[in-house]
Tab-separated table of N, CA and C in Angstrom:
chain	number	residue	atom	x	y	z
A	1	MET	N	82.615	93.090	112.034
A	1	MET	CA	81.767	92.275	113.275
A	1	MET	C	80.228	92.714	111.848
A	2	LYS	N	80.233	93.478	110.626
A	2	LYS	CA	79.101	93.638	110.324
A	2	LYS	C	78.470	91.965	109.695
A	3	CYS	N	79.793	91.671	109.065
A	3	CYS	CA	79.571	89.670	108.558
A	3	CYS	C	79.051	89.056	109.708
A	4	TYR	N	80.087	89.044	110.915
A	4	TYR	CA	79.022	88.135	112.114
A	4	TYR	C	77.232	88.656	112.207
A	5	ARG	N	77.693	90.112	111.896
A	5	ARG	CA	76.089	90.202	112.652
A	5	ARG	C	74.910	89.875	111.312
A	6	LYS	N	75.782	90.171	109.664
A	6	LYS	CA	75.031	89.386	108.927
A	6	LYS	C	74.601	87.561	108.779
A	7	ILE	N	75.546	87.278	109.193
A	7	ILE	CA	75.610	84.935	109.965
A	7	ILE	C	73.887	85.147	110.417
A	8	LEU	N	74.273	86.013	112.090
A	8	LEU	CA	74.046	85.387	112.876
A	8	LEU	C	72.088	86.371	112.845
A	9	ARG	N	71.858	87.277	111.413
A	9	ARG	CA	71.215	87.737	110.868
A	9	ARG	C	70.648	88.919	112.158
A	10	ILE	N	71.578	89.976	112.567
A	10	ILE	CA	70.740	90.797	113.458
A	10	ILE	C	71.180	91.681	112.806
A	11	PRO	N	69.876	92.773	112.845
A	11	PRO	CA	70.020	94.124	111.940
A	11	PRO	C	71.042	95.000	112.772
A	12	TRP	N	71.417	95.913	111.284
A	12	TRP	CA	72.858	96.689	112.140
A	12	TRP	C	71.461	97.362	113.287
A	13	THR	N	70.382	98.079	113.190
A	13	THR	CA	70.017	98.356	114.521
A	13	THR	C	69.861	97.584	115.907
A	14	ALA	N	69.785	96.790	116.074
A	14	ALA	CA	69.804	96.231	117.329
A	14	ALA	C	70.524	96.331	118.136
A	15	ARG	N	70.459	97.392	119.317
A	15	ARG	CA	71.143	97.683	120.023
A	15	ARG	C	71.952	96.270	120.974
A	16	ARG	N	72.922	95.818	120.238
A	16	ARG	CA	73.883	94.510	120.735
A	16	ARG	C	75.207	95.043	120.610
A	17	THR	N	76.485	94.202	121.609
A	17	THR	CA	78.008	94.824	121.767
A	17	THR	C	78.254	93.649	120.701
A	18	ASN	N	79.405	94.756	120.471
A	18	ASN	CA	80.318	93.854	119.841
A	18	ASN	C	81.233	92.017	120.546
A	19	GLN	N	80.631	92.763	121.338
A	19	GLN	CA	81.463	91.784	122.633
A	19	GLN	C	80.362	90.177	122.684
A	20	ASN	N	78.715	91.010	122.699
A	20	ASN	CA	77.175	90.220	123.175
A	20	ASN	C	77.504	89.066	121.239
A	21	ILE	N	78.225	89.620	120.378
A	21	ILE	CA	77.994	88.901	118.952
A	21	ILE	C	78.995	88.265	119.163
A	22	LEU	N	79.688	88.416	119.977
A	22	LEU	CA	81.393	87.367	119.613
A	22	LEU	C	81.170	85.971	120.618
A	23	GLN	N	80.533	86.439	121.927
A	23	GLN	CA	80.269	85.176	122.794
A	23	GLN	C	78.794	84.346	122.284
A	24	GLU	N	78.546	85.227	121.581
A	24	GLU	CA	76.967	83.647	120.536
A	24	GLU	C	77.854	83.620	119.628
A	25	LEU	N	78.952	83.601	119.359
A	25	LEU	CA	79.248	83.372	118.326
A	25	LEU	C	79.848	81.976	118.995
A	26	GLY	N	80.540	82.451	120.467
A	26	GLY	CA	81.505	81.079	120.458
A	26	GLY	C	82.973	81.456	120.672
A	27	MET	N	83.249	82.691	120.349
A	27	MET	CA	84.611	83.905	120.358
A	27	MET	C	84.901	84.513	121.662
A	28	LYS	N	86.461	84.476	122.242
A	28	LYS	CA	86.577	85.402	122.957
A	28	LYS	C	86.810	86.826	122.134
A	29	GLU	N	87.453	86.738	120.850
A	29	GLU	CA	87.993	87.876	120.333
A	29	GLU	C	87.871	87.626	119.047
A	30	CYS	N	88.188	88.694	117.956
A	30	CYS	CA	87.688	88.920	116.024
A	30	CYS	C	89.094	88.290	115.955
A	31	GLN	N	87.817	86.946	115.448
A	31	GLN	CA	89.673	86.329	114.962
A	31	GLN	C	89.500	86.313	113.367
A	32	LEU	N	88.900	87.505	112.461
A	32	LEU	CA	88.633	87.194	111.755
A	32	LEU	C	90.575	88.030	110.696
A	33	LEU	N	90.347	89.657	112.103
A	33	LEU	CA	91.393	90.238	111.127
A	33	LEU	C	92.215	89.578	111.425
A	34	LYS	N	92.427	88.164	112.262
A	34	LYS	CA	94.109	87.769	112.345
A	34	LYS	C	93.885	86.764	111.235
A	35	ASN	N	93.077	86.348	110.793
A	35	ASN	CA	92.993	85.416	109.468
A	35	ASN	C	93.136	85.565	108.168
A	36	ILE	N	92.501	87.334	108.231
A	36	ILE	CA	92.482	88.083	106.760
A	36	ILE	C	94.469	88.283	106.734
A	37	LYS	N	94.755	88.911	108.075
A	37	LYS	CA	96.383	89.423	107.628
A	37	LYS	C	97.285	87.977	107.538
A	38	GLN	N	96.720	87.205	108.302
A	38	GLN	CA	97.515	85.407	107.983
A	38	GLN	C	98.078	84.733	106.901
A	39	LEU	N	96.206	85.479	106.065
A	39	LEU	CA	96.100	85.070	104.587
A	39	LEU	C	96.582	85.437	103.734
A	40	LYS	N	97.231	86.812	104.002
A	40	LYS	CA	97.319	88.224	102.816
A	40	LYS	C	99.215	87.806	103.246
A	41	LEU	N	99.898	87.634	104.205
A	41	LEU	CA	101.013	86.818	104.016
A	41	LEU	C	101.546	85.630	103.806
A	42	LYS	N	100.717	84.571	103.213
A	42	LYS	CA	100.918	83.683	103.266
A	42	LYS	C	100.781	83.946	101.689
A	43	TYR	N	99.671	84.823	100.911
A	43	TYR	CA	100.067	84.389	99.597
A	43	TYR	C	100.600	85.627	99.199
A	44	PHE	N	101.489	86.405	99.977
A	44	PHE	CA	102.868	87.709	99.208
A	44	PHE	C	103.830	86.485	99.412
A	45	GLY	N	104.272	85.416	100.789
A	45	GLY	CA	105.038	84.628	100.169
A	45	GLY	C	104.706	83.762	98.886
A	46	HIS	N	103.984	83.118	98.467
A	46	HIS	CA	103.829	82.385	97.537
A	46	HIS	C	104.249	83.438	96.074
A	47	VAL	N	103.847	84.527	95.785
A	47	VAL	CA	103.494	85.293	95.307
A	47	VAL	C	105.240	85.389	94.718
A	48	ALA	N	105.540	85.891	95.993
A	48	ALA	CA	106.926	86.126	95.781
A	48	ALA	C	108.208	85.473	95.403
A	49	ARG	N	107.893	84.660	96.274
A	49	ARG	CA	108.771	82.729	95.437
A	49	ARG	C	108.507	82.752	94.306
A	50	HIS	N	107.730	83.456	93.035
A	50	HIS	CA	107.639	83.449	91.496
A	50	HIS	C	107.616	83.658	90.933
A	51	ASN	N	108.329	84.000	89.642
A	51	ASN	CA	108.550	84.657	88.295
A	51	ASN	C	107.298	84.332	87.533
A	52	ASN	N	105.897	85.632	87.267
A	52	ASN	CA	105.175	85.668	86.454
A	52	ASN	C	104.263	87.054	87.061
A	53	LEU	N	103.564	87.265	86.198
A	53	LEU	CA	103.183	88.020	85.749
A	53	LEU	C	102.424	88.709	87.667
A	54	GLU	N	101.865	88.140	88.428
A	54	GLU	CA	101.565	88.267	89.273
A	54	GLU	C	102.916	89.087	89.994
A	55	LYS	N	103.633	88.503	90.470
A	55	LYS	CA	104.726	89.299	91.127
A	55	LYS	C	105.333	90.494	89.912
A	56	LEU	N	104.978	90.298	88.805
A	56	LEU	CA	105.031	91.550	87.409
A	56	LEU	C	104.726	92.873	88.351
A	57	CYS	N	103.049	92.815	88.599
A	57	CYS	CA	101.623	93.650	89.240
A	57	CYS	C	102.390	93.631	91.055
A	58	LEU	N	103.086	93.237	91.592
A	58	LEU	CA	103.286	93.210	92.514
A	58	LEU	C	104.217	94.210	92.618
A	59	GLU	N	105.470	93.796	91.670
A	59	GLU	CA	106.750	94.924	91.835
A	59	GLU	C	106.817	96.004	90.564
A	60	GLY	N	105.897	96.209	89.859
A	60	GLY	CA	106.450	96.789	88.441
A	60	GLY	C	105.632	98.359	89.579
A	61	ALA	N	105.124	99.502	88.471
A	61	ALA	CA	104.484	100.481	88.826
A	61	ALA	C	103.969	100.819	87.079
A	62	VAL	N	102.961	101.293	86.817
A	62	VAL	CA	101.961	102.002	86.423
A	62	VAL	C	102.355	102.494	85.710
A	63	GLU	N	103.218	103.395	84.314
A	63	GLU	CA	102.867	103.988	83.946
A	63	GLU	C	101.587	105.566	83.373
A	64	GLY	N	101.264	105.991	83.686
A	64	GLY	CA	100.932	107.103	83.637
A	64	GLY	C	100.934	108.641	85.110
A	65	ARG	N	99.577	109.186	85.000
A	65	ARG	CA	99.270	110.063	86.241
A	65	ARG	C	98.598	109.786	87.005
A	66	ARG	N	99.094	109.819	88.146
A	66	ARG	CA	98.017	109.802	89.172
A	66	ARG	C	96.752	110.366	89.317
A	67	GLY	N	95.832	109.304	89.747
A	67	GLY	CA	94.294	109.723	90.180
A	67	GLY	C	94.796	111.123	91.378
A	68	ARG	N	93.413	111.340	91.013
A	68	ARG	CA	92.901	112.851	91.929
A	68	ARG	C	92.745	112.630	93.030
A	69	GLY	N	93.055	113.032	94.866
A	69	GLY	CA	91.909	112.797	96.107
A	69	GLY	C	93.225	112.111	96.407
A	70	ARG	N	92.764	111.538	97.453
A	70	ARG	CA	93.804	111.223	98.321
A	70	ARG	C	94.949	109.499	98.179
A	71	PRO	N	95.300	108.786	97.798
A	71	PRO	CA	96.388	107.381	97.344
A	71	PRO	C	95.460	106.751	98.346
A	72	ARG	N	94.886	105.216	97.624
A	72	ARG	CA	94.031	104.020	98.569
A	72	ARG	C	95.426	103.234	98.920
A	73	ARG	N	94.985	103.810	99.798
A	73	ARG	CA	96.033	102.200	100.519
A	73	ARG	C	96.104	101.272	99.806
A	74	ARG	N	98.145	100.911	99.699
A	74	ARG	CA	97.880	99.729	99.170
A	74	ARG	C	97.898	98.217	99.402
A	75	TRP	N	98.619	97.760	98.513
A	75	TRP	CA	98.076	95.307	99.944
A	75	TRP	C	99.465	95.601	99.750
A	76	THR	N	100.628	96.379	100.171
A	76	THR	CA	102.188	95.787	99.764
A	76	THR	C	102.365	96.879	101.308
A	77	GLN	N	101.108	98.453	101.220
A	77	GLN	CA	101.985	98.827	102.319
A	77	GLN	C	101.044	97.764	103.710
A	78	ASP	N	100.072	97.164	103.414
A	78	ASP	CA	99.319	96.577	104.442
A	78	ASP	C	101.120	95.443	104.540
A	79	ILE	N	101.475	95.071	103.849
A	79	ILE	CA	101.978	93.250	104.006
A	79	ILE	C	103.913	94.223	104.880
A	80	SER	N	104.240	95.325	104.355
A	80	SER	CA	105.369	95.787	105.108
A	80	SER	C	104.876	96.898	105.871
A	81	ASP	N	103.892	96.614	106.709
A	81	ASP	CA	104.282	97.043	108.175
A	81	ASP	C	103.884	96.234	108.512
A	82	TRP	N	102.745	95.413	108.763
A	82	TRP	CA	103.003	94.015	109.525
A	82	TRP	C	104.558	93.622	109.485
A	83	LEU	N	105.111	93.133	108.650
A	83	LEU	CA	106.353	92.834	108.997
A	83	LEU	C	107.500	93.610	109.143
A	84	GLY	N	107.346	95.567	108.863
A	84	GLY	CA	108.426	95.636	109.372
A	84	GLY	C	109.475	96.023	108.279
A	85	PHE	N	109.647	95.599	107.180
A	85	PHE	CA	110.158	95.576	106.023
A	85	PHE	C	109.081	96.174	105.216
A	86	SER	N	110.538	96.635	104.069
A	86	SER	CA	110.298	97.516	102.919
A	86	SER	C	109.698	95.510	101.854
A	87	VAL	N	108.609	95.481	100.953
A	87	VAL	CA	108.284	94.897	99.864
A	87	VAL	C	109.319	94.721	100.075
A	88	ARG	N	110.161	95.121	98.917
A	88	ARG	CA	111.905	94.491	97.803
A	88	ARG	C	112.274	93.585	99.419
A	89	GLU	N	112.474	93.647	100.701
A	89	GLU	CA	112.977	93.374	101.757
A	89	GLU	C	112.257	92.176	102.208
A	90	ALA	N	110.920	92.399	102.528
A	90	ALA	CA	109.970	90.579	102.424
A	90	ALA	C	109.811	90.003	101.117
A	91	SER	N	109.751	90.509	100.209
A	91	SER	CA	110.380	89.423	99.143
A	91	SER	C	111.631	88.636	98.950
A	92	ILE	N	112.748	89.770	99.366
A	92	ILE	CA	113.906	88.278	99.298
A	92	ILE	C	113.438	87.967	100.790
A	93	LEU	N	113.447	88.271	101.384
A	93	LEU	CA	113.276	87.120	103.029
A	93	LEU	C	112.477	85.808	102.491
A	94	ALA	N	111.620	86.328	102.035
A	94	ALA	CA	109.984	85.340	101.298
A	94	ALA	C	111.096	84.368	100.800
A	95	GLN	N	111.605	84.098	99.934
A	95	GLN	CA	112.789	83.518	99.058
A	95	GLN	C	112.825	81.955	99.380
A	96	ASP	N	113.929	82.326	101.141
A	96	ASP	CA	113.474	81.233	102.348
A	96	ASP	C	111.997	80.774	102.403
A	97	ARG	N	110.872	79.882	102.393
A	97	ARG	CA	110.074	79.164	102.714
A	97	ARG	C	109.496	79.020	103.218
A	98	ASP	N	110.667	78.514	104.165
A	98	ASP	CA	111.098	77.613	106.052
A	98	ASP	C	110.883	78.885	107.136
A	99	SER	N	111.787	79.982	106.672
A	99	SER	CA	111.956	80.826	107.686
A	99	SER	C	110.648	82.046	107.347
A	100	PHE	N	110.335	82.077	106.496
A	100	PHE	CA	109.888	83.401	105.944
A	100	PHE	C	108.171	83.184	107.104
A	101	ARG	N	107.630	81.242	106.909
A	101	ARG	CA	106.869	81.199	107.608
A	101	ARG	C	106.783	81.245	109.314
């Protein structure tokens, strides 16, 4: 919603509901998260089908010690949550482009 407020130049201090802002934009519900999810899954399928550096970075693990604090949310965690599969299973499914879509 923050990006929609910036587009409409509405300050965060203005007491406007999210529903009011979506009505002003002519939207029924927030489509932004749906679009981001769709694009992430599409890019995951693209990366999983190719054998290149991006795929190695996606599947590989960096050697060394873990940083302090809570572990960060990873891109692969989103993919596995949305699809209901592990990342390895999802990459196997992504090899068949038509069924993955």
